[in-house]
PDB file of C-alpha atoms in Angstrom:
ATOM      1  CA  UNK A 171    -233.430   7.192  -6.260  1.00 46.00           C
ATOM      2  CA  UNK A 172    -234.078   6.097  -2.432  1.00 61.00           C
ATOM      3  CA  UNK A 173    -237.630   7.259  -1.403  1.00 69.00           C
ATOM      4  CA  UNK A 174    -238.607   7.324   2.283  1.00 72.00           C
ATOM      5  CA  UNK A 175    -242.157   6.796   2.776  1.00 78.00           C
ATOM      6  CA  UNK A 176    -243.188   8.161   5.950  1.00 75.00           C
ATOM      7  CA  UNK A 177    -246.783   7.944   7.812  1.00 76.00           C
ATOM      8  CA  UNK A 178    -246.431   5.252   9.938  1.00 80.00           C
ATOM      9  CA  UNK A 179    -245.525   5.506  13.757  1.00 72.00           C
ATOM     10  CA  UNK A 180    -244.934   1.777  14.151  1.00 75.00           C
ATOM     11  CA  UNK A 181    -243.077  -1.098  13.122  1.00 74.00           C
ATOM     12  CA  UNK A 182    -243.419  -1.907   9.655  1.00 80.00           C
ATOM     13  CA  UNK A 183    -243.556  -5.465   9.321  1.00 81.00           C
ATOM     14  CA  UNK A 184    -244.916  -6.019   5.463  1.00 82.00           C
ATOM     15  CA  UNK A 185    -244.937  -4.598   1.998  1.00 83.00           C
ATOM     16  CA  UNK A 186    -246.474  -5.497  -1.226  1.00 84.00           C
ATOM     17  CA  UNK A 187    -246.512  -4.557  -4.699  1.00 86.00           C
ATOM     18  CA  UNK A 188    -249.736  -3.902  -6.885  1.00 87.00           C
ATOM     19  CA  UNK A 189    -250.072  -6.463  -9.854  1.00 85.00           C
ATOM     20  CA  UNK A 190    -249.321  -3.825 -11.831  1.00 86.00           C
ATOM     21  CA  UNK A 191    -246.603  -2.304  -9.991  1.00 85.00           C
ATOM     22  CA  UNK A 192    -248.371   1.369  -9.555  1.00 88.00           C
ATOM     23  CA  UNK A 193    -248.994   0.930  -5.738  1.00 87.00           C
ATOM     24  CA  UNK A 194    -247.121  -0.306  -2.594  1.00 87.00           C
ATOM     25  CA  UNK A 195    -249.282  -1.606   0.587  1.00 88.00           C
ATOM     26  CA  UNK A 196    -247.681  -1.585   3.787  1.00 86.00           C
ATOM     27  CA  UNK A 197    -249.083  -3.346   6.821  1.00 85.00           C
ATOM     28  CA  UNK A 198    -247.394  -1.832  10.561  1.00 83.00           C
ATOM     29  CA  UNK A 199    -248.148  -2.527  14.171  1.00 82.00           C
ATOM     30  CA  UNK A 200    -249.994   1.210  13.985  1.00 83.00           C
ATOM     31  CA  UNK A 201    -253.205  -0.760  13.372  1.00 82.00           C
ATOM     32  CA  UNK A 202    -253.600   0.303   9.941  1.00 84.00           C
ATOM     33  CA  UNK A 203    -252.313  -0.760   6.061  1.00 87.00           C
ATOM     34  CA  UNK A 204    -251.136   1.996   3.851  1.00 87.00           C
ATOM     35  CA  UNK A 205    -251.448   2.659   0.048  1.00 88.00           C
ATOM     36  CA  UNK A 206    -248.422   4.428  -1.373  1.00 87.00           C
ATOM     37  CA  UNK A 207    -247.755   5.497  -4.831  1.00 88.00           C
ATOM     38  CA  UNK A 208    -245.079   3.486  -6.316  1.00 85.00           C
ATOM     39  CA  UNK A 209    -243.718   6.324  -8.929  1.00 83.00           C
ATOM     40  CA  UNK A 210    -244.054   9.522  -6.693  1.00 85.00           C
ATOM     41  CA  UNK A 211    -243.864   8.210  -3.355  1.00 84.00           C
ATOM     42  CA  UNK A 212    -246.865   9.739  -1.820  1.00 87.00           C
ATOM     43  CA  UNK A 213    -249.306   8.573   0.581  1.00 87.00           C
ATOM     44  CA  UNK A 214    -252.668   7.708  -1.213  1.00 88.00           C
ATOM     45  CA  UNK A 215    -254.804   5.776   1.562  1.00 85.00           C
ATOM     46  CA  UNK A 216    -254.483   4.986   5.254  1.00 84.00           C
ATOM     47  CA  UNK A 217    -256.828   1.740   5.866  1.00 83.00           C
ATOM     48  CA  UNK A 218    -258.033   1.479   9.281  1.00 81.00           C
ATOM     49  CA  UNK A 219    -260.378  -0.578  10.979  1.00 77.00           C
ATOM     50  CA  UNK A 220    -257.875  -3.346  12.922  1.00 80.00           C
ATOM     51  CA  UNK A 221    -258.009  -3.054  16.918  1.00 75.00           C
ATOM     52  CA  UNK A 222    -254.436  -4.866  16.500  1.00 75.00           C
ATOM     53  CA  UNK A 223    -250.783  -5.118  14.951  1.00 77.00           C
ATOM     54  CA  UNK A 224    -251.039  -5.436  11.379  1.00 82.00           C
ATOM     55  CA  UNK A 225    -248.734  -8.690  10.306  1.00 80.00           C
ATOM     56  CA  UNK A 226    -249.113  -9.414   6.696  1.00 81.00           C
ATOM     57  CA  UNK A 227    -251.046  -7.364   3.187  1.00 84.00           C
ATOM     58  CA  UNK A 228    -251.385  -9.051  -0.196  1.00 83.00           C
ATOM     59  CA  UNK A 229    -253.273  -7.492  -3.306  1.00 85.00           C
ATOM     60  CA  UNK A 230    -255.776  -9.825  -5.058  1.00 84.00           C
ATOM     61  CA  UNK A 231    -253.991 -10.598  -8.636  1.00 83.00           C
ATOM     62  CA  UNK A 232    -256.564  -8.125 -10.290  1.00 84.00           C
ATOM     63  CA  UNK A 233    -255.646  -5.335  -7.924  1.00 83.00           C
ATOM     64  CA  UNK A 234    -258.698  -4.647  -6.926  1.00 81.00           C
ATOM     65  CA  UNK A 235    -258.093  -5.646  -3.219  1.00 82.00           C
ATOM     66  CA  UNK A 236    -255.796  -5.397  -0.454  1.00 82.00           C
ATOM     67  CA  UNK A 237    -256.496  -8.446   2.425  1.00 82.00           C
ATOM     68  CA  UNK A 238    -254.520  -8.101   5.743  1.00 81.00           C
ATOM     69  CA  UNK A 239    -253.895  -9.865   8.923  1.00 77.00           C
ATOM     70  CA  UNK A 240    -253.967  -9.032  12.329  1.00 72.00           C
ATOM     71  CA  UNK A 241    -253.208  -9.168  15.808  1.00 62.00           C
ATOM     72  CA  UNK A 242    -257.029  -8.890  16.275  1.00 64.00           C
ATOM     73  CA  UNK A 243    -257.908 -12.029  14.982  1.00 55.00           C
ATOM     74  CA  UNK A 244    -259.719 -10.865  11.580  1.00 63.00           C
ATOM     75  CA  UNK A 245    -258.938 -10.739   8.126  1.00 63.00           C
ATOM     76  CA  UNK A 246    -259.807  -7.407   6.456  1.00 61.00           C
ATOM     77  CA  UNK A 247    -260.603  -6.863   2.747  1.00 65.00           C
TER      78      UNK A 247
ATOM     79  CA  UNK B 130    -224.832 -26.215  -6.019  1.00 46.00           C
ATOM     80  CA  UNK B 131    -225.057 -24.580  -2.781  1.00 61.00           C
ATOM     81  CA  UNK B 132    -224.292 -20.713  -2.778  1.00 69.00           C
ATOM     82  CA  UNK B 133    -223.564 -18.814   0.241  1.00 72.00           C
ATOM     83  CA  UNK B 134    -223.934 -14.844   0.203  1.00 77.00           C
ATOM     84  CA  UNK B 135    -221.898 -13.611   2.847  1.00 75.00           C
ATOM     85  CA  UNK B 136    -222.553  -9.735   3.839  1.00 75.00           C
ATOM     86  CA  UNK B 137    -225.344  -9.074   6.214  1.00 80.00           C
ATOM     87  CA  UNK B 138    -223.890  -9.213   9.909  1.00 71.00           C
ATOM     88  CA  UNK B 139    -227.479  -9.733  11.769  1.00 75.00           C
ATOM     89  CA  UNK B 140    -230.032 -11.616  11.356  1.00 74.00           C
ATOM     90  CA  UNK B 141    -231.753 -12.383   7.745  1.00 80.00           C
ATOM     91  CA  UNK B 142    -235.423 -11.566   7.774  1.00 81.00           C
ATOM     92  CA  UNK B 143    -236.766 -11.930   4.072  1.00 82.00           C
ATOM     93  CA  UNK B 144    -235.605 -12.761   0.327  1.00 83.00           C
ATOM     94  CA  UNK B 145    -237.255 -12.314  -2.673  1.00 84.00           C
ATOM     95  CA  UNK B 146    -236.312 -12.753  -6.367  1.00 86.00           C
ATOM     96  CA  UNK B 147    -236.400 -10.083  -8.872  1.00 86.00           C
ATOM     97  CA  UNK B 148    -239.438 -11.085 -11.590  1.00 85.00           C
ATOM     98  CA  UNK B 149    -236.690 -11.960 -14.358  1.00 86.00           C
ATOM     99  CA  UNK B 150    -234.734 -14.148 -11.942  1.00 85.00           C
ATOM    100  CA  UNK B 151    -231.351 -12.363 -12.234  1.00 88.00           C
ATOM    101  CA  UNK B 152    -231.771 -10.746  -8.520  1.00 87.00           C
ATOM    102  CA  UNK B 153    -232.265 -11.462  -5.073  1.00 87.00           C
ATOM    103  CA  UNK B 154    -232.810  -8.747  -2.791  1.00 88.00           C
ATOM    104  CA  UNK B 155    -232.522  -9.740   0.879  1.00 86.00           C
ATOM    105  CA  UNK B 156    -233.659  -7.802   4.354  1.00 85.00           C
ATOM    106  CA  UNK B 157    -231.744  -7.826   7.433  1.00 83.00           C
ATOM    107  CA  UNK B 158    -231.557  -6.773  11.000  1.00 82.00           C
ATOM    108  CA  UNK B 159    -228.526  -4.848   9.799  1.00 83.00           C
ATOM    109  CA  UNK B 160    -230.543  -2.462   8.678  1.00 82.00           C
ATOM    110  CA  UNK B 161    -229.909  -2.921   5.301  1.00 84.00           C
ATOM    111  CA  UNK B 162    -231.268  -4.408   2.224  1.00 87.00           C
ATOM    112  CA  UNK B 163    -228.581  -6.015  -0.202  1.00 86.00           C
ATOM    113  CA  UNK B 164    -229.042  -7.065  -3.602  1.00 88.00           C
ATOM    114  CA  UNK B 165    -227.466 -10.586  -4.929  1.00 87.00           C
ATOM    115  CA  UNK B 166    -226.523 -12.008  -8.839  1.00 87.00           C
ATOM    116  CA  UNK B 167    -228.786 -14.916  -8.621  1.00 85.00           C
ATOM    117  CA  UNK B 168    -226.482 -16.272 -10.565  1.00 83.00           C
ATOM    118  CA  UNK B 169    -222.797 -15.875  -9.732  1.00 85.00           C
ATOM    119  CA  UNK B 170    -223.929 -14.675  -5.844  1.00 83.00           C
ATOM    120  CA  UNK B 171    -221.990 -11.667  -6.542  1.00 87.00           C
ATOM    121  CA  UNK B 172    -222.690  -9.127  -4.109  1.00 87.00           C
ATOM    122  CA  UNK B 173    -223.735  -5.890  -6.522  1.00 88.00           C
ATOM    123  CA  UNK B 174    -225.266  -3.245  -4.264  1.00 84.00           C
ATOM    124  CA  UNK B 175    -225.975  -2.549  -0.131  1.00 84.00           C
ATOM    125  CA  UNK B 176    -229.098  -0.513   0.094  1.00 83.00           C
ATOM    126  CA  UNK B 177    -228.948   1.685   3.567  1.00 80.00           C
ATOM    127  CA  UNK B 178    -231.398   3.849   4.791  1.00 77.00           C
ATOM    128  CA  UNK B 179    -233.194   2.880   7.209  1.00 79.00           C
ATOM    129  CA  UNK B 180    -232.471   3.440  11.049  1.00 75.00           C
ATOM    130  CA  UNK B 181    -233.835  -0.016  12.601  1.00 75.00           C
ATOM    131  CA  UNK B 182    -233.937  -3.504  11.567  1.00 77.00           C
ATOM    132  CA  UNK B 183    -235.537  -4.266   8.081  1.00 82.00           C
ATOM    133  CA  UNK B 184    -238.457  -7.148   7.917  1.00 81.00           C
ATOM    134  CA  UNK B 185    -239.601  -7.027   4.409  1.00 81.00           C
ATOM    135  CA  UNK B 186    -238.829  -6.698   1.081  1.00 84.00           C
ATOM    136  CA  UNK B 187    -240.451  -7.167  -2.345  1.00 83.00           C
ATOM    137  CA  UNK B 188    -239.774  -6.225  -5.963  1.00 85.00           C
ATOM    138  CA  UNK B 189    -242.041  -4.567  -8.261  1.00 84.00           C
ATOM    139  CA  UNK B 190    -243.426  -6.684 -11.015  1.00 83.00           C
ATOM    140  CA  UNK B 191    -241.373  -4.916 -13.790  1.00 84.00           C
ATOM    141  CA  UNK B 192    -237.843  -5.310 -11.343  1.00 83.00           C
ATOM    142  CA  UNK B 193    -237.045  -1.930 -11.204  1.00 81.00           C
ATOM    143  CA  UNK B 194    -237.989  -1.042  -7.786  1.00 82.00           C
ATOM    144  CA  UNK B 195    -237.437  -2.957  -4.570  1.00 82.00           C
ATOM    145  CA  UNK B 196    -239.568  -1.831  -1.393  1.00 82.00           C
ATOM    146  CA  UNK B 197    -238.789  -2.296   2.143  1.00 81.00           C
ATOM    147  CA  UNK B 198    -240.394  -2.294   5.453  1.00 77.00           C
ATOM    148  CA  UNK B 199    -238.742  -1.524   8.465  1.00 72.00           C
ATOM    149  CA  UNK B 200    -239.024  -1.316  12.564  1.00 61.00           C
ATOM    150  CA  UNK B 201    -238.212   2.238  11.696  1.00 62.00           C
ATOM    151  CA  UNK B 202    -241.624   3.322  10.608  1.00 54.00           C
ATOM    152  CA  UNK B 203    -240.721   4.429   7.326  1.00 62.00           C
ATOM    153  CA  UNK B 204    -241.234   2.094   3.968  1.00 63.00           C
ATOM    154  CA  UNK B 205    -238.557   2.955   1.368  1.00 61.00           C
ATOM    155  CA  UNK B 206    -238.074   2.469  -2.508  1.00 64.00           C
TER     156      UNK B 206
ATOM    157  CA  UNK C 175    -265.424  -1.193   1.096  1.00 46.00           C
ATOM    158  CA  UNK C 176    -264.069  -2.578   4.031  1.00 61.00           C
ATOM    159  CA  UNK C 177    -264.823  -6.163   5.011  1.00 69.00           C
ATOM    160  CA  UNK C 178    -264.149  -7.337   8.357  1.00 71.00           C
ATOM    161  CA  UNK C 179    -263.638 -11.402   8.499  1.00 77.00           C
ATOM    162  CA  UNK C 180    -264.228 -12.733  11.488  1.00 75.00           C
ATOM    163  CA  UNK C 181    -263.854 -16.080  12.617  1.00 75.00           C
ATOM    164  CA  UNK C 182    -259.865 -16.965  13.447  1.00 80.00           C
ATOM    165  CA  UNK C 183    -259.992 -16.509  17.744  1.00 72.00           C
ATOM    166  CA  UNK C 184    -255.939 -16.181  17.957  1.00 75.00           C
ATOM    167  CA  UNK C 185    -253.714 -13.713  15.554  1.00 74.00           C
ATOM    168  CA  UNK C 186    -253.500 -13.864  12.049  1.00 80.00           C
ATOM    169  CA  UNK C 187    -249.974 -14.218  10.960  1.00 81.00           C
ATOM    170  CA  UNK C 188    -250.737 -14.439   7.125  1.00 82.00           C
ATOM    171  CA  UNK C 189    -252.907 -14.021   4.032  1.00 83.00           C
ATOM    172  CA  UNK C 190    -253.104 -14.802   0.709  1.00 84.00           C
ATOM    173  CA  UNK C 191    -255.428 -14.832  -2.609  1.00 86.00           C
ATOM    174  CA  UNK C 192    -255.521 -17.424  -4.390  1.00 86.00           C
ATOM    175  CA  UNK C 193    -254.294 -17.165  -8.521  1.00 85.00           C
ATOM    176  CA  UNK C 194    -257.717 -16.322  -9.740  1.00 86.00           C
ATOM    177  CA  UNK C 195    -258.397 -13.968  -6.938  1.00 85.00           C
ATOM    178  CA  UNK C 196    -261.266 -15.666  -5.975  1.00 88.00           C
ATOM    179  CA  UNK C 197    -260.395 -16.925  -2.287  1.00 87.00           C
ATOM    180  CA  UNK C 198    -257.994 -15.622   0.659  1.00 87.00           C
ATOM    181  CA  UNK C 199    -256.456 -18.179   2.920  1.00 88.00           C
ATOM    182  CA  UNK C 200    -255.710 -16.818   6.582  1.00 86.00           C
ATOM    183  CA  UNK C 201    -253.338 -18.665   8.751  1.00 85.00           C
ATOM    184  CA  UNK C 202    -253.434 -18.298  12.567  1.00 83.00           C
ATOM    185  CA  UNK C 203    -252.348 -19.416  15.910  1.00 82.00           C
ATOM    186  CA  UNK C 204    -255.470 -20.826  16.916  1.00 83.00           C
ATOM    187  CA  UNK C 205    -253.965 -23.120  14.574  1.00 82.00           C
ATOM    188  CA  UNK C 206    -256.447 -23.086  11.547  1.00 84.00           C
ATOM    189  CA  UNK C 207    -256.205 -21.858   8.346  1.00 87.00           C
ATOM    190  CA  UNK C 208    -259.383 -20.760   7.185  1.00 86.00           C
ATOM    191  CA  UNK C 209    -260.695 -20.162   3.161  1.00 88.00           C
ATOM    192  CA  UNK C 210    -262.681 -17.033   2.676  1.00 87.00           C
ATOM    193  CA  UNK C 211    -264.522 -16.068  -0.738  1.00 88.00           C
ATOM    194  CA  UNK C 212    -262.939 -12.545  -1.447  1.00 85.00           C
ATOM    195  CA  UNK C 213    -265.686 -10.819  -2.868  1.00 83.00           C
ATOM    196  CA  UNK C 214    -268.584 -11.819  -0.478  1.00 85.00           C
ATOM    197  CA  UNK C 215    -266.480 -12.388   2.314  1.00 84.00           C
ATOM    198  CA  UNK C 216    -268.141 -15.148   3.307  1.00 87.00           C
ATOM    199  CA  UNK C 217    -266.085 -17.914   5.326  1.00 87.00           C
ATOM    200  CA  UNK C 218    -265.539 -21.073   3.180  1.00 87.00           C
ATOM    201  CA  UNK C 219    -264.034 -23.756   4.921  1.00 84.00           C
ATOM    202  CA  UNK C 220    -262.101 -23.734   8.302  1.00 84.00           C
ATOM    203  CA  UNK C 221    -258.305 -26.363   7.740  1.00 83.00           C
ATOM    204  CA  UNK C 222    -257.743 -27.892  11.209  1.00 81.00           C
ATOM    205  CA  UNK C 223    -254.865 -30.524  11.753  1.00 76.00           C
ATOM    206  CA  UNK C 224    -252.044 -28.493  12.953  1.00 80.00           C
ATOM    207  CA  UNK C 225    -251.216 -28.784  17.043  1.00 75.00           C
ATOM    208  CA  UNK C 226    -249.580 -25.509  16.903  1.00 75.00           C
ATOM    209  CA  UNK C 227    -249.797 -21.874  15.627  1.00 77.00           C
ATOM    210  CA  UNK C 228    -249.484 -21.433  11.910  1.00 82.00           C
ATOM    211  CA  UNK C 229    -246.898 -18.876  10.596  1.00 80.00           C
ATOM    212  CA  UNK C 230    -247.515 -19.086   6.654  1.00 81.00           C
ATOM    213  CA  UNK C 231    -249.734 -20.063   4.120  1.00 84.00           C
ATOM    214  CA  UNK C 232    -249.467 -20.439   0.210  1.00 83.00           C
ATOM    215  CA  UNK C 233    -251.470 -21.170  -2.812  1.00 85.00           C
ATOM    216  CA  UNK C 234    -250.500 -23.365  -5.367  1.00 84.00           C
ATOM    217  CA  UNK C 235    -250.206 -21.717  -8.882  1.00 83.00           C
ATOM    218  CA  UNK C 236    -253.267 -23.170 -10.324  1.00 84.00           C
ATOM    219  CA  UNK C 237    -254.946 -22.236  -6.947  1.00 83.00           C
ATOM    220  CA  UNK C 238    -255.607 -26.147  -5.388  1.00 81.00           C
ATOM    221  CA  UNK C 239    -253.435 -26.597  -3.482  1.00 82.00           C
ATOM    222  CA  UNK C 240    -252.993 -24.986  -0.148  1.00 82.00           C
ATOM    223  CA  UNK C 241    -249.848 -25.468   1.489  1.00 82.00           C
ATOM    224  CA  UNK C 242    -249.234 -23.891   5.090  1.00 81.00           C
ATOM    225  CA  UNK C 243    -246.338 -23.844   7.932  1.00 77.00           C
ATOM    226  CA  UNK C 244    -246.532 -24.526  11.696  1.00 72.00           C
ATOM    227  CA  UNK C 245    -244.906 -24.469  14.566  1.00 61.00           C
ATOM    228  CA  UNK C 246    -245.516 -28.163  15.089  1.00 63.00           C
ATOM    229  CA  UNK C 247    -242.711 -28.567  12.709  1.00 54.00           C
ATOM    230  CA  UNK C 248    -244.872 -29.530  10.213  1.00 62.00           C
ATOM    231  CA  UNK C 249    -245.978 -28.582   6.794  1.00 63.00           C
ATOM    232  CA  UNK C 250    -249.653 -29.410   5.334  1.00 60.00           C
ATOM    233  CA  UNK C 251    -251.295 -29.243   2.426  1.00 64.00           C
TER     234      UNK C 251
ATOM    235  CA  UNK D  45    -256.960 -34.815   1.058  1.00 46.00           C
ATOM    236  CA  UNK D  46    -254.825 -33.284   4.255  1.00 61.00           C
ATOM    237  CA  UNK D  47    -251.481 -34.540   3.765  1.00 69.00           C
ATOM    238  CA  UNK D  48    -249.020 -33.886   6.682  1.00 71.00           C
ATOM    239  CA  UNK D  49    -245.211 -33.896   5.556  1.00 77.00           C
ATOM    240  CA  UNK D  50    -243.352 -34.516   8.545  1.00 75.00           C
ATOM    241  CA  UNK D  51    -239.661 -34.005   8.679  1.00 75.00           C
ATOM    242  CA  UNK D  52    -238.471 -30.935  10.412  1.00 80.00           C
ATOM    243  CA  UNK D  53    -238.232 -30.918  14.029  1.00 71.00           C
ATOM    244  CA  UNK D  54    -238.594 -27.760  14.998  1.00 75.00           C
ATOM    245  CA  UNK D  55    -240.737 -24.382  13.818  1.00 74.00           C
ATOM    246  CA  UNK D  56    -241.744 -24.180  10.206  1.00 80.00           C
ATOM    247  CA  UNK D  57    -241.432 -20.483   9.817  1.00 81.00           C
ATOM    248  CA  UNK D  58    -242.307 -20.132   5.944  1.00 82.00           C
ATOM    249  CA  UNK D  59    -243.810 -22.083   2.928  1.00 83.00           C
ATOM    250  CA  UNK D  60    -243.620 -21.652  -1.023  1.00 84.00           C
ATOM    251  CA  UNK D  61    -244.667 -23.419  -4.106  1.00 86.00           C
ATOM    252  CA  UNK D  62    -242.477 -23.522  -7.222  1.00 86.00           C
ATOM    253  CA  UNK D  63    -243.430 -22.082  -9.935  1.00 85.00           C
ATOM    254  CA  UNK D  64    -244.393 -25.075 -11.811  1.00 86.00           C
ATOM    255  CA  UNK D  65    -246.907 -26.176  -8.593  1.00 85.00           C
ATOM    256  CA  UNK D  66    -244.742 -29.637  -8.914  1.00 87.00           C
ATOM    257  CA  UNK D  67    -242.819 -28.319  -5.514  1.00 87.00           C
ATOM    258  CA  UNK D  68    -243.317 -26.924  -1.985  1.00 87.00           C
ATOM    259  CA  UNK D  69    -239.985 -25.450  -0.097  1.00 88.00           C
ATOM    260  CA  UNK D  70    -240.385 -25.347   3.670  1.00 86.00           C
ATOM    261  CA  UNK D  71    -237.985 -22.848   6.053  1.00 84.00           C
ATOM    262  CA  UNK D  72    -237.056 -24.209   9.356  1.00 83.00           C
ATOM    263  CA  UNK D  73    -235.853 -23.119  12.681  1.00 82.00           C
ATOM    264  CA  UNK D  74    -234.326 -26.725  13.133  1.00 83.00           C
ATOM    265  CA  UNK D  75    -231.812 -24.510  10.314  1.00 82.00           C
ATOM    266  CA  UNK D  76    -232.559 -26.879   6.836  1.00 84.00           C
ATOM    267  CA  UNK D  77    -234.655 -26.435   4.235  1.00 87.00           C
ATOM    268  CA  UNK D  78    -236.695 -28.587   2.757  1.00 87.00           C
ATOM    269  CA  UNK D  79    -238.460 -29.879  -0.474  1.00 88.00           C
ATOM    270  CA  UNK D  80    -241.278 -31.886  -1.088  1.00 87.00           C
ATOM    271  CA  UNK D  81    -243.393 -33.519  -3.861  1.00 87.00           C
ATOM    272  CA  UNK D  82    -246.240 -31.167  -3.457  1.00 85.00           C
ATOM    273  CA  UNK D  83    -248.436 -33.985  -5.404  1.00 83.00           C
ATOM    274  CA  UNK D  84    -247.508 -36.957  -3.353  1.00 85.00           C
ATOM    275  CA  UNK D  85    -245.880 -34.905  -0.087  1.00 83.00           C
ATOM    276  CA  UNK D  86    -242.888 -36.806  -0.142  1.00 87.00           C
ATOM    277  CA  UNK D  87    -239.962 -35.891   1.154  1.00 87.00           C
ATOM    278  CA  UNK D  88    -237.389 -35.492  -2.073  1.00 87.00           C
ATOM    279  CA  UNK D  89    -234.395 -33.011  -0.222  1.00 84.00           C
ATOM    280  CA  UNK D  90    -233.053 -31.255   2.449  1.00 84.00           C
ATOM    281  CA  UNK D  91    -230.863 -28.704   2.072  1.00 83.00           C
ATOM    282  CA  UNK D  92    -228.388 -28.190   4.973  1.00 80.00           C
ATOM    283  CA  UNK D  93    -225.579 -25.665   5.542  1.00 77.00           C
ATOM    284  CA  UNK D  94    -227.207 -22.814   7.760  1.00 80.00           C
ATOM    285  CA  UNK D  95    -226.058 -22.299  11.255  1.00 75.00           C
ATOM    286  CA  UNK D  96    -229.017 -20.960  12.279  1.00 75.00           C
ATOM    287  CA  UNK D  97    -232.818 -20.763  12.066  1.00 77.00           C
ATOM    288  CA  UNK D  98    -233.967 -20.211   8.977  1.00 82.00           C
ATOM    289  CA  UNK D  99    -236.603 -17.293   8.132  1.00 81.00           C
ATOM    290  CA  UNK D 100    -237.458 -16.903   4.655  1.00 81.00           C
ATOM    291  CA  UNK D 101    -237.678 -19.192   1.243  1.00 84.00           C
ATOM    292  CA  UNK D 102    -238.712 -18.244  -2.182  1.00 83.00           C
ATOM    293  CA  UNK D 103    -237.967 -20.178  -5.505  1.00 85.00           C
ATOM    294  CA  UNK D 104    -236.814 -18.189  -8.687  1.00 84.00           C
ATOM    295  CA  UNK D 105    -239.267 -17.438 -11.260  1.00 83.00           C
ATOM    296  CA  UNK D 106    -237.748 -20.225 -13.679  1.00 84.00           C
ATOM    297  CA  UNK D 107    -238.329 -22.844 -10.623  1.00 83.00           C
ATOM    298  CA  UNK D 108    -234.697 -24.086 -10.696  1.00 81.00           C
ATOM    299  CA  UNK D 109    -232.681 -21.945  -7.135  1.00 82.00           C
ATOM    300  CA  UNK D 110    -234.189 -21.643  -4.071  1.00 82.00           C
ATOM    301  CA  UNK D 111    -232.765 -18.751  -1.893  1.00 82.00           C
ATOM    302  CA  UNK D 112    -233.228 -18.886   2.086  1.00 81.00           C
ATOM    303  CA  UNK D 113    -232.884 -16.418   4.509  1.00 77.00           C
ATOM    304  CA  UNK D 114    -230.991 -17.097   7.798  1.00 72.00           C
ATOM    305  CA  UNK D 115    -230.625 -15.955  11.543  1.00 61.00           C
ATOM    306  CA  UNK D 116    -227.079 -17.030  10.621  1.00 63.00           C
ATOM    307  CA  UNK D 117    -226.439 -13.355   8.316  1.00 54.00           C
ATOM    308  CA  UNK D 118    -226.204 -15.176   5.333  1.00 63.00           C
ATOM    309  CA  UNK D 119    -228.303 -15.780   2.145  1.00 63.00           C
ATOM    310  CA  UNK D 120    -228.443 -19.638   0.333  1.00 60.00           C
ATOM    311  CA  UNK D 121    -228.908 -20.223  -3.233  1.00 65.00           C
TER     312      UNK D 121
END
C-alpha cells in the first residue's frame, strides 16, 4: 500500500524512522520538519522555528527527540 | 565479491539496508525507489510514485515499510 | 520544547545522537563539527581540523567514536 | 585523539561505522570507496568499480556487505 504524505511545499531532502517504527520525520527546504504517522499516514506535527532549508532529522534512540539541521546555521531539538 | 545492481538510469542518491539484512532499498533521480536481494542483487521490486527526483530513503525498524523523500514535496510509504 | 543550538556560523549539513542518546553531533561548512548535550542543549565541545565544509557525521556504536566526512577529501575521527 | 585518514582525493560525501565499531566506510566523489581501521585509521581497502561520484554508503546489519550509491545509476554490494 503506497501512501503519499503531503504537507510540504518544498523539496524533501530527509526522512527518518522512530525507534519504534510508529512515526516518520521529514526534514524539507519549507523551513520546517514534519511528524507523520507511520500506520495511517497522517500528519501529526509541523516543527517550525528554522529561518532556513532543512537538510538532515534524526530521532534520539529513545524517541523522545527529533534534532535537525539547517541552512540557518543551528541545530534544533 | 563485488555486486553491481543495474536499474536506476539517473543518478543514485541514498541506500539503506533493510534491519534483517536481506534488502537494500535505493533512491534515485529517476524518480524511483528500487528494492535489491542483498544477497543474490536480484532486482525484486521498482517503487514509482513520485513526480521529481528522490533523495532519501529509510526502512522502518521492523522492515516492513520503506519511506521516501522527494524534490516533489510529498514523503511516501 | 524546542531548543535552538546555536553556535555553527555556516549550514548544517548533518546530525546525529549518539547510541545512548545523550549527545548530537552537528557537522557544518564552517568546517566544525560540534558535540551538543541533547537534553540541556548545552554546546560540548567544538571538532576543528577539517580545511573544508563537512557533509556527514557518525557515531560509533558504543558512542566514542566520532567519525565525520569533508570536502577536503578527508575523513576524521 | 584526532586522527586524519587521508586517501581520497576528492569530496568525502558520506561516512558509516560497521556494526561491530571495528570499521568506518567512506563515499567519495574521486568514485571509490573506502575502509578503514576505525581503531588505528588505517587504510585496509578501497573498493573501485564506480564510474562516477559516489553518494551514499551503509554496511548491512551483520557488518559483512557494504552497498554504495552512485552518480553512475548503479548500486555496489
Amino acid at each position: 500500500m503506497l501512501q503519499k504524505l503531503k504537507g510540504h511545499w518544498d523539496y524533501v531532502s530527509s526522512v527518518a524512522f522512530s525507534p519504534d517504527g510508529k512515526l516518520v520525520a521529514s526534514a524539507s527546504y519549507d523551513r520546517t520538519v514534519r511528524l507523520w504517522d507511520a500506520v495511517t499516514g497522517a500528519a501529526l506535527q509541523k516543527l517550525e522555528g528554522h529561518s532556513s532549508s532543512v537538510s538532515s532529522v534524526a530521532f534520539s534512540p529513545d524517541g523522545k527527540l527529533v534534532a535537525s539541521a539547517s541552512g540557518d546555521r543551528t541545530v534544533r531539538l
